[in-house]
Short mmCIF file of C-alpha atoms in Angstrom, two decimals:
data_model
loop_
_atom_site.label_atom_id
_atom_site.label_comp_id
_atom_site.label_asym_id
_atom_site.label_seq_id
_atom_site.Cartn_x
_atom_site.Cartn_y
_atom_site.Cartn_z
CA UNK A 193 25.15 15.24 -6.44
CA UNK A 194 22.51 16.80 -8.38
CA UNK A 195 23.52 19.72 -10.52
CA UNK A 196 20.11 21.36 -12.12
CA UNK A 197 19.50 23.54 -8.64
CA UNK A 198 15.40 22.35 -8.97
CA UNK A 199 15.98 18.73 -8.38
CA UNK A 200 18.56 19.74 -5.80
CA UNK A 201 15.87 21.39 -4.19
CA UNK A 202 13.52 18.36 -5.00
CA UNK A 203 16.31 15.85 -3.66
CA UNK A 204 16.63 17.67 -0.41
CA UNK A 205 12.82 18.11 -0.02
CA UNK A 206 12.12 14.43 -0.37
CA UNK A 207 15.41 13.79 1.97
CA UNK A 208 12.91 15.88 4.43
CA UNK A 209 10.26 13.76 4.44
CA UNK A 210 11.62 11.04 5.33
CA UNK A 211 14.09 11.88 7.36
CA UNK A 212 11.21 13.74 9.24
CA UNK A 213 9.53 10.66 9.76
CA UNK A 214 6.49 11.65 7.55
CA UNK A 215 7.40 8.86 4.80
CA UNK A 216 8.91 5.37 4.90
CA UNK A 217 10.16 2.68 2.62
CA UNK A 218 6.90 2.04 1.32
CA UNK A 219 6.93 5.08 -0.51
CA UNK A 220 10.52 4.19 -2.29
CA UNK A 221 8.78 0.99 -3.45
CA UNK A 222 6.09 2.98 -5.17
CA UNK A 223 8.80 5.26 -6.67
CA UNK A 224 10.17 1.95 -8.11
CA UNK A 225 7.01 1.28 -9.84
CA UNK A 226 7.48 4.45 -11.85
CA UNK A 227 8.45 4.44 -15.23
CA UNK A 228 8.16 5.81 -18.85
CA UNK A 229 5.33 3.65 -19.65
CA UNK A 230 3.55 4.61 -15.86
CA UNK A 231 5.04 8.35 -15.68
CA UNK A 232 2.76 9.62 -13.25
CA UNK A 233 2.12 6.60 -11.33
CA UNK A 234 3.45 7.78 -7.40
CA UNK A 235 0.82 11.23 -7.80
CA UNK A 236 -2.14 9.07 -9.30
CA UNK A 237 -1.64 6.81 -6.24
CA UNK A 238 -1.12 9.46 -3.79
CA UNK A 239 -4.21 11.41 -5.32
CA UNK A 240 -6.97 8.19 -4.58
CA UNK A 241 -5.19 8.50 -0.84
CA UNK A 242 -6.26 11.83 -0.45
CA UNK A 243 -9.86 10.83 -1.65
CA UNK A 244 -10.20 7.62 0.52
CA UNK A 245 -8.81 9.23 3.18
CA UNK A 246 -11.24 12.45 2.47
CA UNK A 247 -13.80 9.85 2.69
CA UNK A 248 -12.93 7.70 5.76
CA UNK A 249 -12.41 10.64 7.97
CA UNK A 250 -15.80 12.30 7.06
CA UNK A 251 -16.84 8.87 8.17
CA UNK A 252 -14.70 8.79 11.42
CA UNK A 253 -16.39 12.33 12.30
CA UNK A 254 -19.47 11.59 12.24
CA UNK A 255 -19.22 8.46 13.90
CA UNK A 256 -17.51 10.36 16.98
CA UNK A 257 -20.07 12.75 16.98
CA UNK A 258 -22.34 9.77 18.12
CA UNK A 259 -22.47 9.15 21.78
CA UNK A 260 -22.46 6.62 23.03
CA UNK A 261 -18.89 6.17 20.97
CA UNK A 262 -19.67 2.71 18.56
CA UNK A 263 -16.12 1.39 19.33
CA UNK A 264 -16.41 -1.67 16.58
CA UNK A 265 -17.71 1.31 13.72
CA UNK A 266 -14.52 3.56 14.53
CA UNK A 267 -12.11 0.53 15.20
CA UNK A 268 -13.49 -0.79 11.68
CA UNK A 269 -12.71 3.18 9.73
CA UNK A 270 -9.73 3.03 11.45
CA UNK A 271 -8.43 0.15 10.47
CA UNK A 272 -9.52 0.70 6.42
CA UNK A 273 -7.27 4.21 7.50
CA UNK A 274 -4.29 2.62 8.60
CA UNK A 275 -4.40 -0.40 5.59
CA UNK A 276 -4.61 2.94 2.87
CA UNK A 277 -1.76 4.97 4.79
CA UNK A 278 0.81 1.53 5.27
CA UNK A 279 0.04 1.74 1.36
CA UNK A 280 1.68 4.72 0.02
CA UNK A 281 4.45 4.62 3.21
CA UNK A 282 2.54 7.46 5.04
CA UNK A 283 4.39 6.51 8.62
CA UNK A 284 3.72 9.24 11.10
CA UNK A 285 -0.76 9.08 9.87
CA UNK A 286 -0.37 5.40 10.14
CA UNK A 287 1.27 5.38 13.52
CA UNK A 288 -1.48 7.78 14.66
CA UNK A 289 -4.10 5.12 13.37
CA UNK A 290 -2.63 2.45 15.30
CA UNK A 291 -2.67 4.00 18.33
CA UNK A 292 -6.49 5.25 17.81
CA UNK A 293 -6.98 1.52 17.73
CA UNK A 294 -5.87 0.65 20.68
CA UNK A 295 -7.90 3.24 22.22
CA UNK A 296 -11.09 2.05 20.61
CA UNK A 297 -9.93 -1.37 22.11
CA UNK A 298 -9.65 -0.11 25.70
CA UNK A 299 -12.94 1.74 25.14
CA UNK A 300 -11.25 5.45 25.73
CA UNK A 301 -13.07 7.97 23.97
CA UNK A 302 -11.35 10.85 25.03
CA UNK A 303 -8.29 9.38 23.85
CA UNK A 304 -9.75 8.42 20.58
CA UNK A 305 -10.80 11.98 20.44
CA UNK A 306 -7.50 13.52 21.27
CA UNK A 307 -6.05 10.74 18.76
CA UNK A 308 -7.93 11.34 15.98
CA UNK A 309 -7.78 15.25 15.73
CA UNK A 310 -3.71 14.69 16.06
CA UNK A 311 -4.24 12.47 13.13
CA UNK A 312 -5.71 14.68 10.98
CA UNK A 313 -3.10 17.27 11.98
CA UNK A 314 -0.28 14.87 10.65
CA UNK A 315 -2.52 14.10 7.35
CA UNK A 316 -3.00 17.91 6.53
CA UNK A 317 0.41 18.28 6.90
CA UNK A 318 1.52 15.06 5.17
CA UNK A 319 -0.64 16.43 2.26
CA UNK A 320 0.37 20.05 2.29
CA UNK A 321 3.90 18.64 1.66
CA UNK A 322 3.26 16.17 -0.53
CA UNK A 323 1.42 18.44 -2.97
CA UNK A 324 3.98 20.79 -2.34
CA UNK A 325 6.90 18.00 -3.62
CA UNK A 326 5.13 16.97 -6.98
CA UNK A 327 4.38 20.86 -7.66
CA UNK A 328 7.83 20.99 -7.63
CA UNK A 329 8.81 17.64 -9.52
CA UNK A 330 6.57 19.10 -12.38
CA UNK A 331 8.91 21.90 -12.40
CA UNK A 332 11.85 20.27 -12.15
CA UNK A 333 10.54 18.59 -15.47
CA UNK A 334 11.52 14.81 -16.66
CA UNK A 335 14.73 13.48 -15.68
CA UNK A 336 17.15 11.47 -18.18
CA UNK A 337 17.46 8.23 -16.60
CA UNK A 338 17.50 4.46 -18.02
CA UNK A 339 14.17 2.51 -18.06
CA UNK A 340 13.62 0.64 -15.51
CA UNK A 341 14.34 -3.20 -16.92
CA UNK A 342 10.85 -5.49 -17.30
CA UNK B 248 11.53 10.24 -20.84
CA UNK B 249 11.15 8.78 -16.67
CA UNK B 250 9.38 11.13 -14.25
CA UNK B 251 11.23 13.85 -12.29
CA UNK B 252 12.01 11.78 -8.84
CA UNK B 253 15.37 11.63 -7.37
CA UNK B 254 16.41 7.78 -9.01
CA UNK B 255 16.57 4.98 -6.13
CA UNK B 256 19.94 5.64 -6.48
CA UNK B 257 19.95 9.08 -5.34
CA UNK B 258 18.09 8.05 -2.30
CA UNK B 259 20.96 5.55 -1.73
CA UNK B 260 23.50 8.40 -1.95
CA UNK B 261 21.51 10.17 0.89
CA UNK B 262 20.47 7.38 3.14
CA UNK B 263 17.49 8.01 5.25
CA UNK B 264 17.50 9.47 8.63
CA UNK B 265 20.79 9.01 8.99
CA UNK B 266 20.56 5.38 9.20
CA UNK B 267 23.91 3.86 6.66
CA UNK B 268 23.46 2.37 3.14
CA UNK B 269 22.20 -0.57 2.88
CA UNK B 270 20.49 -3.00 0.14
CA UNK B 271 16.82 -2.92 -0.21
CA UNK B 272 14.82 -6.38 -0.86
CA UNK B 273 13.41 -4.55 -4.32
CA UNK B 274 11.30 -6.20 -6.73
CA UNK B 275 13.96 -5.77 -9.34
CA UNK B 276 15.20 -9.07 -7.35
CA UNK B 277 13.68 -11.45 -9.30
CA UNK B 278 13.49 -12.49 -12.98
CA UNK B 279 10.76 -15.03 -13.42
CA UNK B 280 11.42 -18.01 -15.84
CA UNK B 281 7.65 -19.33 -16.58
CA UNK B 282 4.43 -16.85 -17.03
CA UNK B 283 2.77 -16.24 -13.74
CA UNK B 284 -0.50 -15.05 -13.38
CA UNK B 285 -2.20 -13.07 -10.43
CA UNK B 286 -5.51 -12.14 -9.10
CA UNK B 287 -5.94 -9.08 -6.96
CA UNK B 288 -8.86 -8.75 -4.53
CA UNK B 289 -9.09 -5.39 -2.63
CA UNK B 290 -12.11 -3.05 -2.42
CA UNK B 291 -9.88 -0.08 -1.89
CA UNK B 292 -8.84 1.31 -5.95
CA UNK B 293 -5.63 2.73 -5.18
CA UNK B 294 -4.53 0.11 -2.84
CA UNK B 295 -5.10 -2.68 -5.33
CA UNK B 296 -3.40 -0.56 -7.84
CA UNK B 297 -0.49 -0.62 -5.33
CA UNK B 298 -0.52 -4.29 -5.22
CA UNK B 299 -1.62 -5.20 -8.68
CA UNK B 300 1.69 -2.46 -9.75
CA UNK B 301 3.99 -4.73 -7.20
CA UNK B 302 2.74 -7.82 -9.11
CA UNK B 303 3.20 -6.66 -12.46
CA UNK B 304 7.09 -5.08 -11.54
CA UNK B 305 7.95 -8.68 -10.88
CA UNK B 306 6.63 -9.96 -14.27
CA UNK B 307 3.23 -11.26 -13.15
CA UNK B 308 0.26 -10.87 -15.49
CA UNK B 309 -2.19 -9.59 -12.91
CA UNK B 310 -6.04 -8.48 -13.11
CA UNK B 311 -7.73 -6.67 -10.19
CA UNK B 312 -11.47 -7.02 -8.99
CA UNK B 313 -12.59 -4.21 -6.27
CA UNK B 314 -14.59 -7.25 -4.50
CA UNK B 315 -15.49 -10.80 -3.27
CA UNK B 316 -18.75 -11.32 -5.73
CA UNK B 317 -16.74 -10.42 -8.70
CA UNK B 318 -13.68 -12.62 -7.73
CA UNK B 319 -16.07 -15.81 -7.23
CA UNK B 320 -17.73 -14.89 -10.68
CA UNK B 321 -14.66 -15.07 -12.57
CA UNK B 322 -13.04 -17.89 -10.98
CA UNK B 323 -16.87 -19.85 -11.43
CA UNK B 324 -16.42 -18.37 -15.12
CA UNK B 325 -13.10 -20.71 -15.62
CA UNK B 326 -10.48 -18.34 -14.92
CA UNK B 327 -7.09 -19.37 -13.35
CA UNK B 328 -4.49 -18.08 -11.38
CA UNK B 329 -1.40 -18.96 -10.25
CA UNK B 330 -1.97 -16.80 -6.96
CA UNK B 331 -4.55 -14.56 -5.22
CA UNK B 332 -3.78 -11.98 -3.33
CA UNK B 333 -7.48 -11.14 -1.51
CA UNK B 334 -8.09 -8.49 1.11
CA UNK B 335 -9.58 -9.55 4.64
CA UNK B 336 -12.06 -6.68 4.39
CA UNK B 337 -14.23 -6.50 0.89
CA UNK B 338 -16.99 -5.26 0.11
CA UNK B 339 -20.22 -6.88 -1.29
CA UNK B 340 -18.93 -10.67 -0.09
CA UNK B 341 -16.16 -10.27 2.86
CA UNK B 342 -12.66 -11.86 1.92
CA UNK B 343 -13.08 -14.91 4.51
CA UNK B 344 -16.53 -16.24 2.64
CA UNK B 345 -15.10 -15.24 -1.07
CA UNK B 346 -11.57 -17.16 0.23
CA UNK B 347 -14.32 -20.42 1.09
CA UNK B 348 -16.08 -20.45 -1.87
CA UNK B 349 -13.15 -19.81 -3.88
CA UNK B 350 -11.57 -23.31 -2.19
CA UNK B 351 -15.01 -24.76 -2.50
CA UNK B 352 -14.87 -24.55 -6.23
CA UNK B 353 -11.54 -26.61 -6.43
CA UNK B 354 -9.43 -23.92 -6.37
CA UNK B 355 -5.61 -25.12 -5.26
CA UNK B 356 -3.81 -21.72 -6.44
CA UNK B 357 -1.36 -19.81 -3.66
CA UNK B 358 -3.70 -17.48 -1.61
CA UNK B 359 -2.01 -14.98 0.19
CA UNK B 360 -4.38 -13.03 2.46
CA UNK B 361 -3.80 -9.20 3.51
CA UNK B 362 -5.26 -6.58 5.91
CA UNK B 363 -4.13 -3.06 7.33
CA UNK B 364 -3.66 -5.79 10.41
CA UNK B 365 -3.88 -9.00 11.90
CA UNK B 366 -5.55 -10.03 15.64
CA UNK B 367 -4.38 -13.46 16.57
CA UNK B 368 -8.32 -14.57 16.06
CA UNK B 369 -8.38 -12.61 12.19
CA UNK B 370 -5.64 -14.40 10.91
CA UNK B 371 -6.60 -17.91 12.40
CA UNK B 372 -9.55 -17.55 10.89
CA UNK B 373 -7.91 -16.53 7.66
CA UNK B 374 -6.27 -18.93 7.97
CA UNK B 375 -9.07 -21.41 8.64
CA UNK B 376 -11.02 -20.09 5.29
CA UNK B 377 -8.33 -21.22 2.77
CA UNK B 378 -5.55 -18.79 2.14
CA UNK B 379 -2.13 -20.18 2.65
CA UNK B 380 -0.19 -17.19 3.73
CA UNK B 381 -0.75 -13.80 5.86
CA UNK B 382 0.33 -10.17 4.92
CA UNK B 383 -0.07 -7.24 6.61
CA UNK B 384 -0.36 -4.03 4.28
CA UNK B 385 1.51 -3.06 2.35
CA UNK B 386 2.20 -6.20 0.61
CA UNK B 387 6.07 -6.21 0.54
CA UNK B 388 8.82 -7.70 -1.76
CA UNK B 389 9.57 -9.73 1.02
CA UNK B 390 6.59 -11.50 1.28
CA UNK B 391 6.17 -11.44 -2.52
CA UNK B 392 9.19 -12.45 -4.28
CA UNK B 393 9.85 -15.91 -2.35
CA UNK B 394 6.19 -16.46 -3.11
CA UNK B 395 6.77 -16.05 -6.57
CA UNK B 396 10.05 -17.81 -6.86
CA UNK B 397 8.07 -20.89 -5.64
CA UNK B 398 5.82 -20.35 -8.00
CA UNK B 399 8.54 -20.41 -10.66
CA UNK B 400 10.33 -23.06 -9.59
CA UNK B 401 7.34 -25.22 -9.25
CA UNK B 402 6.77 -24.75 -13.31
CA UNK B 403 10.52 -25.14 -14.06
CA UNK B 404 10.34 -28.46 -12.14
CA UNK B 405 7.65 -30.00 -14.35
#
Protein backbone atom coordinates (compact mmCIF):
# COMPACT_ATOMS: atom_id res chain seq x y z
CA UNK A 1 0.00 0.00 0.00
CA UNK A 2 1.33 3.20 -1.09
CA UNK A 3 2.77 5.40 1.59
CA UNK A 4 3.70 9.02 -0.10
CA UNK A 5 -0.23 10.28 0.37
CA UNK A 6 0.09 11.79 -3.62
CA UNK A 7 0.42 8.48 -5.28
CA UNK A 8 -2.14 7.18 -2.82
CA UNK A 9 -4.28 9.66 -4.20
CA UNK A 10 -2.93 8.83 -7.79
CA UNK A 11 -3.44 4.94 -7.07
CA UNK A 12 -7.00 5.43 -6.04
CA UNK A 13 -7.75 7.88 -8.92
CA UNK A 14 -6.58 5.48 -11.58
CA UNK A 15 -8.47 2.54 -9.46
CA UNK A 16 -11.52 5.05 -10.50
CA UNK A 17 -11.20 4.91 -13.88
CA UNK A 18 -11.33 1.80 -14.41
CA UNK A 19 -13.33 0.56 -12.10
CA UNK A 20 -15.78 3.24 -13.52
CA UNK A 21 -15.67 1.68 -16.70
CA UNK A 22 -13.97 4.72 -18.42
CA UNK A 23 -10.59 2.65 -19.06
CA UNK A 24 -9.74 -0.97 -19.85
CA UNK A 25 -6.81 -3.27 -20.19
CA UNK A 26 -5.62 -1.58 -23.09
CA UNK A 27 -4.57 1.20 -21.17
CA UNK A 28 -2.39 -1.16 -18.61
CA UNK A 29 -0.62 -2.38 -21.77
CA UNK A 30 0.38 1.13 -22.67
CA UNK A 31 1.48 1.69 -19.02
CA UNK A 32 3.76 -1.35 -19.70
CA UNK A 33 5.38 0.35 -22.50
CA UNK A 34 6.60 3.03 -20.13
CA UNK A 35 9.95 3.24 -19.06
CA UNK A 36 13.11 5.32 -18.20
CA UNK A 37 14.21 5.46 -21.67
CA UNK A 38 10.18 6.35 -22.90
CA UNK A 39 9.22 8.38 -19.55
CA UNK A 40 6.41 10.12 -20.87
CA UNK A 41 5.23 7.68 -23.30
CA UNK A 42 1.23 6.93 -21.87
CA UNK A 43 0.61 11.23 -21.98
CA UNK A 44 2.38 11.61 -25.51
CA UNK A 45 -0.01 8.84 -26.66
CA UNK A 46 -2.98 10.04 -24.91
CA UNK A 47 -2.17 13.71 -26.18
CA UNK A 48 -2.31 12.62 -30.34
CA UNK A 49 -5.89 10.95 -29.03
CA UNK A 50 -7.13 14.09 -28.01
CA UNK A 51 -5.98 15.67 -31.42
CA UNK A 52 -7.34 12.84 -33.73
CA UNK A 53 -10.20 12.68 -31.89
CA UNK A 54 -10.45 16.77 -31.95
CA UNK A 55 -10.21 16.16 -35.55
CA UNK A 56 -12.62 13.27 -36.34
CA UNK A 57 -15.42 14.75 -34.41
CA UNK A 58 -15.17 18.22 -36.14
CA UNK A 59 -15.50 15.88 -39.05
CA UNK A 60 -18.48 13.83 -37.63
CA UNK A 61 -20.29 17.37 -37.05
CA UNK A 62 -20.27 18.58 -39.98
CA UNK A 63 -21.11 15.60 -41.71
CA UNK A 64 -24.43 15.38 -39.48
CA UNK A 65 -25.18 18.74 -40.19
CA UNK A 66 -25.73 17.45 -43.85
CA UNK A 67 -29.13 16.19 -44.62
CA UNK A 68 -29.74 13.91 -46.17
CA UNK A 69 -27.40 11.98 -43.35
CA UNK A 70 -24.29 10.27 -45.77
CA UNK A 71 -24.48 7.02 -43.71
CA UNK A 72 -21.11 5.43 -45.48
CA UNK A 73 -19.13 9.17 -44.58
CA UNK A 74 -20.24 8.91 -40.76
CA UNK A 75 -20.00 4.99 -40.60
CA UNK A 76 -16.37 5.57 -42.18
CA UNK A 77 -15.38 8.68 -39.10
CA UNK A 78 -16.80 6.44 -36.91
CA UNK A 79 -15.08 3.66 -37.42
CA UNK A 80 -11.36 5.66 -37.65
CA UNK A 81 -13.09 6.86 -33.89
CA UNK A 82 -13.57 3.64 -32.48
CA UNK A 83 -9.95 2.04 -34.05
CA UNK A 84 -8.12 5.41 -32.07
CA UNK A 85 -10.27 4.90 -28.74
CA UNK A 86 -9.74 0.62 -28.67
CA UNK A 87 -6.06 2.13 -28.85
CA UNK A 88 -5.36 3.83 -25.69
CA UNK A 89 -8.24 1.41 -23.76
CA UNK A 90 -10.81 4.31 -23.83
CA UNK A 91 -13.93 1.67 -23.18
CA UNK A 92 -17.03 3.61 -22.37
CA UNK A 93 -16.10 6.36 -25.99
CA UNK A 94 -15.46 3.19 -27.82
CA UNK A 95 -18.62 1.44 -26.78
CA UNK A 96 -20.49 4.65 -27.73
CA UNK A 97 -18.78 4.38 -31.29
CA UNK A 98 -19.91 0.99 -31.79
CA UNK A 99 -23.22 1.52 -31.19
CA UNK A 100 -23.27 4.83 -33.53
CA UNK A 101 -22.34 2.21 -36.07
CA UNK A 102 -24.92 0.20 -35.91
CA UNK A 103 -27.16 3.05 -36.20
CA UNK A 104 -25.53 4.33 -39.35
CA UNK A 105 -26.10 0.64 -40.50
CA UNK A 106 -29.86 0.63 -39.85
CA UNK A 107 -29.98 4.10 -41.41
CA UNK A 108 -31.32 5.89 -37.95
CA UNK A 109 -30.34 9.32 -37.84
CA UNK A 110 -31.93 10.34 -34.87
CA UNK A 111 -30.24 7.69 -33.13
CA UNK A 112 -26.93 8.55 -34.59
CA UNK A 113 -27.72 11.97 -33.39
CA UNK A 114 -28.66 11.08 -29.89
CA UNK A 115 -25.47 8.65 -30.09
CA UNK A 116 -23.04 10.85 -31.04
CA UNK A 117 -23.72 13.88 -28.65
CA UNK A 118 -23.63 11.01 -25.69
CA UNK A 119 -20.30 10.27 -27.15
CA UNK A 120 -18.84 13.34 -26.89
CA UNK A 121 -20.25 13.63 -23.36
CA UNK A 122 -18.21 10.43 -22.34
CA UNK A 123 -14.97 11.89 -24.33
CA UNK A 124 -15.12 15.33 -22.46
CA UNK A 125 -15.33 13.57 -19.49
CA UNK A 126 -12.82 10.81 -20.31
CA UNK A 127 -10.46 13.81 -21.03
CA UNK A 128 -11.29 16.05 -18.12
CA UNK A 129 -10.11 13.06 -16.01
CA UNK A 130 -7.44 12.00 -17.76
CA UNK A 131 -5.74 15.41 -17.75
CA UNK A 132 -6.73 15.62 -14.37
CA UNK A 133 -4.63 12.05 -13.49
CA UNK A 134 -1.25 13.05 -15.25
CA UNK A 135 -1.56 16.68 -13.56
CA UNK A 136 -1.40 14.78 -10.67
CA UNK A 137 1.30 12.04 -11.66
CA UNK A 138 3.57 15.14 -12.40
CA UNK A 139 3.08 15.98 -8.87
CA UNK A 140 3.43 12.95 -7.44
CA UNK A 141 6.95 13.16 -9.20
CA UNK A 142 9.08 9.91 -10.47
CA UNK A 143 8.66 6.80 -8.71
CA UNK A 144 11.73 4.41 -7.69
CA UNK A 145 10.98 1.33 -9.43
CA UNK A 146 13.26 -1.32 -11.45
CA UNK A 147 13.54 -0.91 -15.27
CA UNK A 148 11.48 -2.65 -17.02
CA UNK A 149 13.80 -5.74 -18.53
CA UNK A 150 14.48 -5.43 -22.65
CA UNK B 1 14.21 7.31 -12.74
CA UNK B 2 10.49 5.42 -14.24
CA UNK B 3 7.47 7.71 -14.53
CA UNK B 4 5.05 8.32 -11.63
CA UNK B 5 2.26 5.45 -12.48
CA UNK B 6 1.09 3.04 -9.95
CA UNK B 7 3.67 -0.19 -11.18
CA UNK B 8 1.56 -3.14 -12.91
CA UNK B 9 1.97 -4.49 -9.76
CA UNK B 10 0.05 -2.07 -7.87
CA UNK B 11 -2.78 -2.51 -10.23
CA UNK B 12 -2.54 -6.25 -9.38
CA UNK B 13 -2.84 -5.44 -5.66
CA UNK B 14 -6.14 -3.56 -6.50
CA UNK B 15 -7.73 -5.67 -9.14
CA UNK B 16 -10.13 -3.94 -11.38
CA UNK B 17 -13.75 -3.60 -10.82
CA UNK B 18 -13.77 -5.94 -8.43
CA UNK B 19 -13.12 -8.70 -10.73
CA UNK B 20 -10.07 -11.23 -8.67
CA UNK B 21 -6.34 -11.32 -9.59
CA UNK B 22 -5.47 -12.83 -12.29
CA UNK B 23 -2.35 -13.11 -14.84
CA UNK B 24 -2.29 -10.84 -17.76
CA UNK B 25 -0.97 -12.24 -21.32
CA UNK B 26 1.85 -9.19 -21.11
CA UNK B 27 4.43 -8.70 -23.58
CA UNK B 28 7.04 -9.30 -20.95
CA UNK B 29 5.98 -13.06 -22.01
CA UNK B 30 8.33 -13.59 -24.45
CA UNK B 31 12.13 -13.44 -24.89
CA UNK B 32 12.98 -13.74 -28.54
CA UNK B 33 16.08 -15.90 -29.51
CA UNK B 34 16.86 -14.57 -33.28
CA UNK B 35 16.48 -10.67 -34.43
CA UNK B 36 13.04 -10.00 -35.71
CA UNK B 37 12.18 -7.26 -37.71
CA UNK B 38 8.73 -5.42 -38.21
CA UNK B 39 7.00 -3.09 -40.47
CA UNK B 40 4.18 -0.94 -39.24
CA UNK B 41 1.54 0.44 -41.63
CA UNK B 42 -1.11 2.76 -40.05
CA UNK B 43 -2.08 6.28 -41.17
CA UNK B 44 -3.15 7.20 -37.69
CA UNK B 45 0.53 8.63 -35.71
CA UNK B 46 -0.34 7.71 -32.34
CA UNK B 47 -1.91 4.48 -33.15
CA UNK B 48 1.13 3.20 -35.01
CA UNK B 49 3.17 4.46 -32.20
CA UNK B 50 0.95 2.15 -30.08
CA UNK B 51 1.72 -0.73 -32.23
CA UNK B 52 5.21 -0.01 -33.35
CA UNK B 53 5.82 0.47 -28.99
CA UNK B 54 4.05 -3.22 -28.64
CA UNK B 55 6.55 -4.47 -31.28
CA UNK B 56 9.55 -3.05 -29.95
CA UNK B 57 8.54 -4.28 -25.95
CA UNK B 58 8.82 -7.75 -27.38
CA UNK B 59 12.32 -7.20 -28.91
CA UNK B 60 11.31 -6.51 -32.51
CA UNK B 61 13.28 -3.94 -34.51
CA UNK B 62 10.31 -2.13 -35.98
CA UNK B 63 9.98 1.02 -38.46
CA UNK B 64 6.60 2.73 -39.03
CA UNK B 65 5.28 4.34 -42.38
CA UNK B 66 1.89 6.54 -41.91
CA UNK B 67 0.76 4.91 -45.43
CA UNK B 68 0.36 2.37 -48.31
CA UNK B 69 2.64 4.42 -51.05
CA UNK B 70 5.44 4.65 -48.66
CA UNK B 71 5.24 0.94 -47.51
CA UNK B 72 5.35 -0.29 -51.33
CA UNK B 73 8.36 2.19 -51.86
CA UNK B 74 10.44 0.72 -49.31
CA UNK B 75 9.69 -2.80 -49.75
CA UNK B 76 10.32 -2.02 -53.96
CA UNK B 77 13.58 -0.26 -52.42
CA UNK B 78 14.84 -3.89 -51.03
CA UNK B 79 13.78 -3.72 -47.60
CA UNK B 80 12.73 -6.84 -45.56
CA UNK B 81 10.69 -7.80 -42.88
CA UNK B 82 10.02 -10.53 -40.96
CA UNK B 83 6.27 -9.27 -40.45
CA UNK B 84 3.89 -6.44 -41.41
CA UNK B 85 1.49 -5.31 -39.46
CA UNK B 86 -0.73 -2.93 -42.14
CA UNK B 87 -3.93 -1.12 -41.33
CA UNK B 88 -7.20 -1.90 -43.45
CA UNK B 89 -7.81 1.83 -43.79
CA UNK B 90 -4.61 4.04 -45.16
CA UNK B 91 -4.34 6.79 -46.63
CA UNK B 92 -2.82 7.71 -50.07
CA UNK B 93 -2.99 3.72 -51.30
CA UNK B 94 -5.75 1.74 -49.06
CA UNK B 95 -4.23 -1.30 -47.06
CA UNK B 96 -6.04 -4.04 -49.37
CA UNK B 97 -4.15 -2.66 -52.79
CA UNK B 98 -0.69 -1.84 -50.73
CA UNK B 99 -1.25 -5.69 -49.08
CA UNK B 100 -1.50 -6.85 -53.26
CA UNK B 101 1.26 -5.16 -54.46
CA UNK B 102 3.26 -5.89 -51.54
CA UNK B 103 2.55 -9.94 -52.41
CA UNK B 104 2.97 -9.01 -56.02
CA UNK B 105 6.54 -8.06 -55.46
CA UNK B 106 7.45 -11.55 -53.93
CA UNK B 107 6.90 -10.68 -50.68
CA UNK B 108 6.36 -14.08 -48.35
CA UNK B 109 6.82 -12.19 -44.83
CA UNK B 110 3.84 -12.76 -41.97
CA UNK B 111 1.14 -10.05 -42.71
CA UNK B 112 -1.08 -9.50 -40.04
CA UNK B 113 -3.91 -7.13 -41.04
CA UNK B 114 -5.80 -4.71 -38.45
CA UNK B 115 -8.85 -2.37 -38.33
CA UNK B 116 -10.98 -0.60 -35.51
CA UNK B 117 -13.29 -3.72 -36.96
CA UNK B 118 -13.98 -6.46 -39.11
CA UNK B 119 -17.48 -7.16 -41.38
CA UNK B 120 -17.48 -10.74 -42.48
CA UNK B 121 -16.99 -9.22 -46.27
CA UNK B 122 -13.71 -6.75 -44.87
CA UNK B 123 -11.86 -9.43 -43.56
CA UNK B 124 -12.53 -11.97 -46.49
CA UNK B 125 -11.35 -9.64 -48.56
CA UNK B 126 -8.36 -9.04 -46.37
CA UNK B 127 -7.97 -11.93 -46.44
CA UNK B 128 -8.23 -12.41 -50.20
CA UNK B 129 -5.42 -9.47 -50.74
CA UNK B 130 -2.53 -11.32 -48.99
CA UNK B 131 -2.31 -10.88 -45.29
CA UNK B 132 -2.24 -14.06 -43.34
CA UNK B 133 -3.86 -13.10 -40.13
CA UNK B 134 -6.77 -10.62 -38.82
CA UNK B 135 -6.66 -8.18 -35.77
CA UNK B 136 -9.02 -6.05 -34.55
CA UNK B 137 -7.54 -2.83 -32.74
CA UNK B 138 -5.77 -2.70 -30.50
CA UNK B 139 -3.30 -5.15 -31.60
CA UNK B 140 -2.96 -7.38 -28.45
CA UNK B 141 -0.19 -9.61 -26.88
CA UNK B 142 -2.35 -12.26 -27.67
CA UNK B 143 -2.38 -11.99 -31.13
CA UNK B 144 1.26 -10.82 -31.12
CA UNK B 145 3.40 -12.95 -29.10
CA UNK B 146 2.40 -16.48 -30.72
CA UNK B 147 3.02 -14.62 -33.95
CA UNK B 148 6.32 -13.83 -32.94
CA UNK B 149 7.24 -17.03 -31.27
CA UNK B 150 6.65 -18.59 -34.75
CA UNK B 151 8.66 -16.31 -36.08
CA UNK B 152 11.44 -17.32 -33.67
CA UNK B 153 11.15 -20.67 -33.83
CA UNK B 154 11.13 -20.71 -37.54
CA UNK B 155 14.92 -19.07 -37.38
CA UNK B 156 15.99 -21.37 -34.50
CA UNK B 157 14.90 -24.31 -36.72
CA UNK B 158 17.23 -23.44 -39.60
Amino acid sequence: MERNPLRRQLQIMRKSLFDQGYLDEQFVQLEELQDDSNPNFVEEVVTLYYRDSARLILNLEQALERKPYNFNKLDAYMHQFKGSSSSIGAKKVKAESTLFREYCKSGNGEGCMRCFQQLKKEYATLRKKLEAYFQLARQAGPMETACRPK
Amino acid sequence: MAPAFPSGDDWTNFGIGGRPNYKRFSFRDIVLRNRLTALVVDGVNFCRMVEEGFLRACGVETQGVDNGDAAVELIASGAKFDLIVIDMYLPILDGLETTRRIRAMGTRCKMVGVSASFSERDGQAFLAAGVDALSEKPLSPEILVPILRELDGQYSSI
